[in-house]
Amino acid sequence: MDQISQLLLVATVFLGFALLGSSSMSGCVNLLALQGYCLSVLPFFLHHEEHSARAVLLAAGMAFLKGWLVPRILLHAIREVRIAREVEPLVGYVPSLLIGVVIVGLSVVLGQRLPLPPGNHSGLLVPISLATMMMGLFLTVSRLKALTQVIGYLVFENGIYLFGLLVFRETPWLLEMGILLDVFAAVFILGIVIQHISRQFDSIHTDKLTQLKE
Amino acid sequence: MTLLLVAVALLAGGAFLAPPLAGRPRAARAVNLACTVCGCLAGLAPALFVLSGGDIPELRLPWPVPLGEMSLAIDPLSAFFLIPVFVVGLTAGVYGEGYLEAAHGHLPTASVRFFFLLLTASMALVVTARNAVLFLASWEVMALAGFFLVCAEDGDARVRRAGFIYILCTHAAVLCLFIMFAVMGSRAGSMDFAAMKAAMPGPGPSLGGLFALALVGFGMKAGFMPFHFWLPEAHPVAPSHASAAMSAVMLKMGVYGLLRFISLSPAVPAGWGVVFLVLGAASALLGVLFALAQRDLKRLLAYSSIENIGIIGLGMGIGALGLAHGNQTLAALGFAGALLHVLSHSLFKSLLFLGAGAYNQAVGSRNIEGAGGLLRRMPWTSLFAWTAAASACGLPPFTGFIGEWVLFRGFLGGGLSGDSRSIVFGAAVLALLGGLAAACFTMAYGTLTLGEPRGASAREAKDPDGLMLWPMALLATACLAVGLFPGPVARAAALSAASIGGLAPAESARALDAVMAPLALIGAIGAAAVVLSWLFWSLRQALLRRRTVALQPTWGCGFTLPSPAMQYTASSFAQPLLLVFRGLMPSEVELRPPVGYWPERAGFRSSLPDPLLDRCLLPAAEVVERSLAFLRRAQHGHLQLYLLHVLLFLIVLLMWKL
């Protein structure tokens, strides 16, 4: 069991790297969906004795939202708004990957120094959750389009979800609230922001938002 | 207590119903009126019950906010402040409906309704909260509701400027209160007022520091003189019923806070009393002098509010001196005088603002020199406004007289019992104030209502409809009733004053009864005067019934072709007084004197900028803004870079703390 959870965690990081290096929009969305599926099954293997209804529901909800619904909406948006297939990074793919390596190293260092509640959790969980969060933030920083920023935000969310797994049993409703945030992101960001930006500026480049400055 | 909760729930419920009902004006209006009237009446009941000697147990409900607890109680002090909250909430709320209708969509109706009800509900919570977190939360709701009311007409740049100044000041004040309650709470280990009281520091620098924080925090809200500058900016631009609620009640929340602070502190050093006396005297004198120099009616009323807050401050000064010297009679008189004036001011100032709103809507401008002759065109409004103006001057038999009477007696008592400096100082200030206030209101009222109209809009002015007139009538009746029958109000004030300083209620009541004894006679004389003037009026009517009466323009003076421009103006009325005090108030004069035997044009314009705001604070703010201009570059507008800042900051924070 432990080995499977380790495997899933490592897969999460590798998917993060793939996101950093991927140049096609729809490829990014697919990678995100895959990461969502990985995370949705993780609770079963992380907490050995946990097969409660809550865990099952949580996993089903995660798989549905992160693996299926949100990627579907994103792909739909790519088609509808006719976004070019290219990601248009501000930081090139190779430097991005190198920064990803630095991020993972940093998170391992930070993860060891972070005081944690006692419990039998995998040693990889905290560093990987930190790494996923930072990768998500880095994606939002380094990519130009609004849609890639949404993807970055969702990756960041995944990191928070991983962190939440640490205290899954101790804190009720924490993870559920996190998943609700995803719904919020899906509905709000896509429905309003992208449409709005593309209508106002004939483009979904966040660069154009500079015109709003005072 | 249940009734109070019902009241707050009704008001808040009415507030939250206003936006969804905005599409259906009739339903929105009915709901708003029902919630205002029922809520305020329900809230008045427990307050009156407590003031008549009843006792209501404290209410404690759990509240998930950290350190917070829904802890509400109505002691006599809270009950006394609940009365203006609900009376003004009721009258100004009902008036507001008429006002909004008469504004013909110039005002954002739904949001004004929403924030007005929210303001009333939050003020009721402010005075009953017994937990600092609950207190601060309600305080903040009150401040923000006030802000949105000030900014109701945000299309105007001056309104936005006023809103900006208001929100800066109110948040500076809240900051002080946060620090004060945090210090008190950390000493007590709980945010409960009772626990705080037990853990207050003894006399010394730390108590003095807390007092300074309270003075700035609450004093800023109350509008004591160095912190007054937001008030003449913010109050004139709000819708009139909101100005009424803010000026008549919201300022009093600052007074309530200071009184509550005194009731929490274990000892009252004599220095506090002196501070209150000096601040009160400064606010009162300068407030009324600046009011004299104003031509904008609502701005004038705002300065007059500063004056009245100053009078309340004088009362608090006597009370604090009484507590410091252990003189119970003096303490009771001082605090009771302050409380009575709180009530009086809330009654007449709200009435004045409501009247100003009616004039304003009829004439279309707030400048009093554009009006004139409104007494004949708006008889009812003018009658009610006259009652309020007479109260504001402290004339018997109206309500303003009662508080000032008790204060005068307090000053005399203080002088007789040894603290002789306070008597000379306070009594002189109060006497001077009475005269100046009379001059100020004579000027404003005379210019508005007497003589001939100075503009076309004033010529066609008419009384507003019933929804605006009835609340004014109610307030005017209250002004007269309190002045004629001050007994119950004085007893309530004595009870509340006793609860501030921990005095024996019987002692306090006895002190006040001794002072109030001549008031029955004064009230009787006043009533006689009212009856007599009515008799004379009826006699005149009776005598003139059979005769033809020729109407001549006022100020005819034998001119063959008089014009309205020949009338006495407010400026000319106030000029001699302002000349005397010009050392205190350097006004800016723009003069073009007539030249030659047949002068073609001549002009005179004077304005009085607020010395603190316009001469010190705004230039200082400009200097700061210019010196910080380089930081503007950080406001570049690149979303990615903003996010990068966040990312780097988070990483640095993690590295630093781990």
Short mmCIF file of C-alpha atoms in Angstrom, two decimals, chain A:
data_model
loop_
_atom_site.label_atom_id
_atom_site.label_comp_id
_atom_site.label_asym_id
_atom_site.label_seq_id
_atom_site.Cartn_x
_atom_site.Cartn_y
_atom_site.Cartn_z
CA MET A 1 0.00 0.00 0.00
CA ASP A 2 2.71 2.44 0.98
CA GLN A 3 4.51 1.79 -2.22
CA ILE A 4 1.46 2.56 -4.30
CA SER A 5 0.93 5.84 -2.46
CA GLN A 6 4.58 6.73 -3.00
CA LEU A 7 4.18 5.91 -6.63
CA LEU A 8 1.13 8.14 -6.96
CA LEU A 9 2.91 10.98 -5.21
CA VAL A 10 5.90 10.72 -7.49
CA ALA A 11 3.58 10.59 -10.47
CA THR A 12 2.00 13.83 -9.26
CA VAL A 13 5.37 15.56 -9.27
CA PHE A 14 6.28 14.15 -12.66
CA LEU A 15 2.98 15.35 -14.06
CA GLY A 16 3.85 18.73 -12.64
CA PHE A 17 7.13 18.67 -14.51
CA ALA A 18 5.32 17.62 -17.66
CA LEU A 19 3.01 20.62 -17.24
CA LEU A 20 5.98 22.91 -16.93
CA GLY A 21 7.47 21.51 -20.11
CA SER A 22 4.40 21.08 -22.21
CA SER A 23 3.83 23.48 -25.05
CA SER A 24 0.30 22.57 -26.13
CA MET A 25 -2.77 23.87 -24.37
CA SER A 26 -4.86 20.74 -24.66
CA GLY A 27 -1.88 18.68 -23.59
CA CYS A 28 -1.69 20.74 -20.44
CA VAL A 29 -5.37 20.14 -19.75
CA ASN A 30 -4.94 16.39 -20.19
CA LEU A 31 -1.99 16.37 -17.84
CA LEU A 32 -4.06 18.24 -15.33
CA ALA A 33 -6.84 15.67 -15.62
CA LEU A 34 -4.35 12.88 -15.07
CA GLN A 35 -3.00 14.61 -11.97
CA GLY A 36 -6.57 14.91 -10.74
CA TYR A 37 -7.15 11.16 -11.10
CA CYS A 38 -3.89 10.40 -9.30
CA LEU A 39 -4.92 12.58 -6.38
CA SER A 40 -8.43 11.21 -6.23
CA VAL A 41 -7.30 7.65 -5.52
CA LEU A 42 -4.54 8.70 -3.17
CA PRO A 43 -6.62 8.76 0.07
CA PHE A 44 -7.31 4.99 -0.21
CA PHE A 45 -3.65 4.14 -0.15
CA LEU A 46 -2.47 6.82 2.22
CA HIS A 47 -4.65 5.91 5.14
CA HIS A 48 -4.61 2.13 5.34
CA GLU A 49 -7.68 1.56 7.38
CA GLU A 50 -9.68 4.31 5.71
CA HIS A 51 -12.46 3.04 3.53
CA SER A 52 -15.26 5.00 5.06
CA ALA A 53 -18.13 6.39 3.06
CA ARG A 54 -16.59 9.80 3.40
CA ALA A 55 -13.34 8.74 1.77
CA VAL A 56 -15.18 7.04 -1.07
CA LEU A 57 -17.36 10.04 -1.67
CA LEU A 58 -14.37 12.31 -1.53
CA ALA A 59 -12.48 10.25 -4.05
CA ALA A 60 -15.49 10.06 -6.36
CA GLY A 61 -16.03 13.78 -6.12
CA MET A 62 -12.38 14.50 -6.80
CA ALA A 63 -12.26 12.16 -9.78
CA PHE A 64 -15.44 13.63 -11.19
CA LEU A 65 -14.44 17.25 -10.71
CA LYS A 66 -10.71 17.30 -11.24
CA GLY A 67 -10.43 14.39 -13.61
CA TRP A 68 -13.49 14.94 -15.76
CA LEU A 69 -15.55 18.10 -15.31
CA VAL A 70 -12.93 20.83 -14.99
CA PRO A 71 -10.80 19.51 -17.86
CA ARG A 72 -13.91 19.23 -19.99
CA ILE A 73 -14.80 22.85 -19.29
CA LEU A 74 -11.25 23.92 -20.00
CA LEU A 75 -11.18 22.07 -23.33
CA HIS A 76 -14.55 23.55 -24.16
CA ALA A 77 -13.20 27.00 -23.40
CA ILE A 78 -10.18 26.39 -25.63
CA ARG A 79 -12.51 25.52 -28.48
CA GLU A 80 -15.05 28.26 -27.84
CA VAL A 81 -12.76 31.20 -27.31
CA ARG A 82 -10.54 29.87 -30.12
CA ILE A 83 -7.39 30.12 -28.12
CA ALA A 84 -4.24 29.39 -30.09
CA ARG A 85 -2.81 26.00 -29.24
CA GLU A 86 0.49 27.45 -28.13
CA VAL A 87 1.06 28.03 -24.42
CA GLU A 88 3.16 31.21 -24.86
CA PRO A 89 5.40 31.06 -21.83
CA LEU A 90 7.18 34.07 -20.39
CA VAL A 91 9.89 31.73 -19.20
CA GLY A 92 11.09 29.16 -21.71
CA TYR A 93 10.34 25.44 -21.31
CA VAL A 94 13.86 24.38 -20.41
CA PRO A 95 14.39 27.13 -17.82
CA SER A 96 10.94 26.27 -16.47
CA LEU A 97 11.98 22.66 -15.98
CA LEU A 98 15.18 23.76 -14.27
CA ILE A 99 13.23 26.03 -11.96
CA GLY A 100 10.92 23.06 -11.30
CA VAL A 101 13.94 21.09 -10.12
CA VAL A 102 14.95 23.92 -7.82
CA ILE A 103 11.40 24.04 -6.50
CA VAL A 104 11.37 20.35 -5.68
CA GLY A 105 14.72 20.63 -3.94
CA LEU A 106 13.53 23.60 -1.96
CA SER A 107 10.35 21.84 -0.93
CA VAL A 108 12.23 18.80 0.32
CA VAL A 109 14.37 21.08 2.49
CA LEU A 110 11.34 22.99 3.71
CA GLY A 111 9.29 19.84 4.19
CA GLN A 112 11.87 18.41 6.56
CA ARG A 113 11.88 21.55 8.64
CA LEU A 114 8.12 21.92 8.82
CA PRO A 115 6.69 20.83 12.17
CA LEU A 116 3.87 18.37 11.52
CA PRO A 117 1.15 16.73 13.53
CA PRO A 118 2.19 13.21 14.50
CA GLY A 119 0.79 10.39 12.40
CA ASN A 120 1.86 7.64 10.05
CA HIS A 121 1.99 9.48 6.81
CA SER A 122 4.32 9.10 3.95
CA GLY A 123 7.49 11.17 4.17
CA LEU A 124 6.99 12.30 0.60
CA LEU A 125 3.60 13.86 1.18
CA VAL A 126 4.66 17.23 2.57
CA PRO A 127 7.53 17.98 0.16
CA ILE A 128 5.41 16.98 -2.78
CA SER A 129 2.48 19.02 -1.70
CA LEU A 130 4.76 22.05 -1.28
CA ALA A 131 6.35 21.38 -4.65
CA THR A 132 2.97 21.10 -6.35
CA MET A 133 1.80 24.34 -4.82
CA MET A 134 4.91 26.20 -5.89
CA MET A 135 4.78 24.72 -9.37
CA GLY A 136 1.20 25.88 -9.69
CA LEU A 137 2.13 29.36 -8.58
CA PHE A 138 5.08 29.33 -10.94
CA LEU A 139 2.80 28.32 -13.79
CA THR A 140 0.51 31.24 -13.11
CA VAL A 141 3.48 33.58 -12.97
CA SER A 142 5.29 32.37 -16.04
CA ARG A 143 2.49 31.82 -18.56
CA LEU A 144 0.83 34.57 -20.46
CA LYS A 145 -2.69 33.39 -21.16
CA ALA A 146 -5.58 33.57 -18.75
CA LEU A 147 -6.36 29.92 -19.35
CA THR A 148 -2.88 28.75 -18.39
CA GLN A 149 -3.24 30.77 -15.27
CA VAL A 150 -6.39 28.87 -14.46
CA ILE A 151 -4.45 25.65 -14.97
CA GLY A 152 -1.72 26.97 -12.68
CA TYR A 153 -4.30 27.83 -10.09
CA LEU A 154 -5.78 24.35 -10.26
CA VAL A 155 -2.34 22.78 -9.83
CA PHE A 156 -1.83 25.01 -6.83
CA GLU A 157 -5.17 23.77 -5.54
CA ASN A 158 -3.99 20.20 -5.96
CA GLY A 159 -1.03 21.01 -3.75
CA ILE A 160 -3.32 22.34 -1.07
CA TYR A 161 -5.45 19.20 -1.36
CA LEU A 162 -2.35 17.08 -0.79
CA PHE A 163 -1.52 19.08 2.28
CA GLY A 164 -5.06 18.67 3.49
CA LEU A 165 -4.70 14.89 3.30
CA LEU A 166 -2.29 15.17 6.22
CA VAL A 167 -5.05 16.21 8.53
CA PHE A 168 -7.80 14.40 6.67
CA ARG A 169 -9.13 12.63 9.70
CA GLU A 170 -8.55 15.37 12.26
CA THR A 171 -10.30 18.19 10.50
CA PRO A 172 -13.74 17.61 9.14
CA TRP A 173 -14.84 19.48 6.01
CA LEU A 174 -11.40 20.85 5.18
CA LEU A 175 -10.90 18.87 2.00
CA GLU A 176 -14.51 19.15 1.01
CA MET A 177 -14.21 22.90 1.22
CA GLY A 178 -11.10 22.74 -0.92
CA ILE A 179 -12.97 20.80 -3.56
CA LEU A 180 -15.76 23.32 -3.45
CA LEU A 181 -13.15 25.92 -4.26
CA ASP A 182 -12.47 23.99 -7.45
CA VAL A 183 -16.10 24.21 -8.43
CA PHE A 184 -15.87 27.88 -7.73
CA ALA A 185 -12.81 28.14 -9.94
CA ALA A 186 -14.43 26.17 -12.71
CA VAL A 187 -17.60 28.16 -12.76
CA PHE A 188 -16.33 31.57 -11.87
CA ILE A 189 -13.02 31.90 -13.60
CA LEU A 190 -14.08 30.27 -16.81
CA GLY A 191 -17.56 31.60 -17.07
CA ILE A 192 -16.80 35.16 -16.23
CA VAL A 193 -13.16 36.03 -16.49
CA ILE A 194 -12.30 34.41 -19.80
CA GLN A 195 -15.44 35.52 -21.56
CA HIS A 196 -15.05 38.96 -20.11
CA ILE A 197 -11.42 39.34 -21.03
CA SER A 198 -11.90 38.05 -24.53
CA ARG A 199 -14.82 40.34 -25.10
CA GLN A 200 -13.27 43.45 -23.66
CA PHE A 201 -9.84 43.19 -25.16
CA ASP A 202 -10.35 40.78 -28.04
CA SER A 203 -7.74 38.60 -26.46
CA ILE A 204 -7.27 36.49 -23.38
CA HIS A 205 -3.78 37.74 -22.72
CA THR A 206 -3.50 38.96 -19.17
CA ASP A 207 -0.85 41.35 -20.42
CA LYS A 208 -3.65 43.47 -21.77
CA LEU A 209 -4.89 43.96 -18.22
CA THR A 210 -2.12 46.57 -17.82
CA GLN A 211 -4.45 48.96 -19.55
CA LEU A 212 -6.60 48.89 -16.43
CA LYS A 213 -3.89 50.39 -14.27
CA GLU A 214 -4.43 53.84 -12.89
#
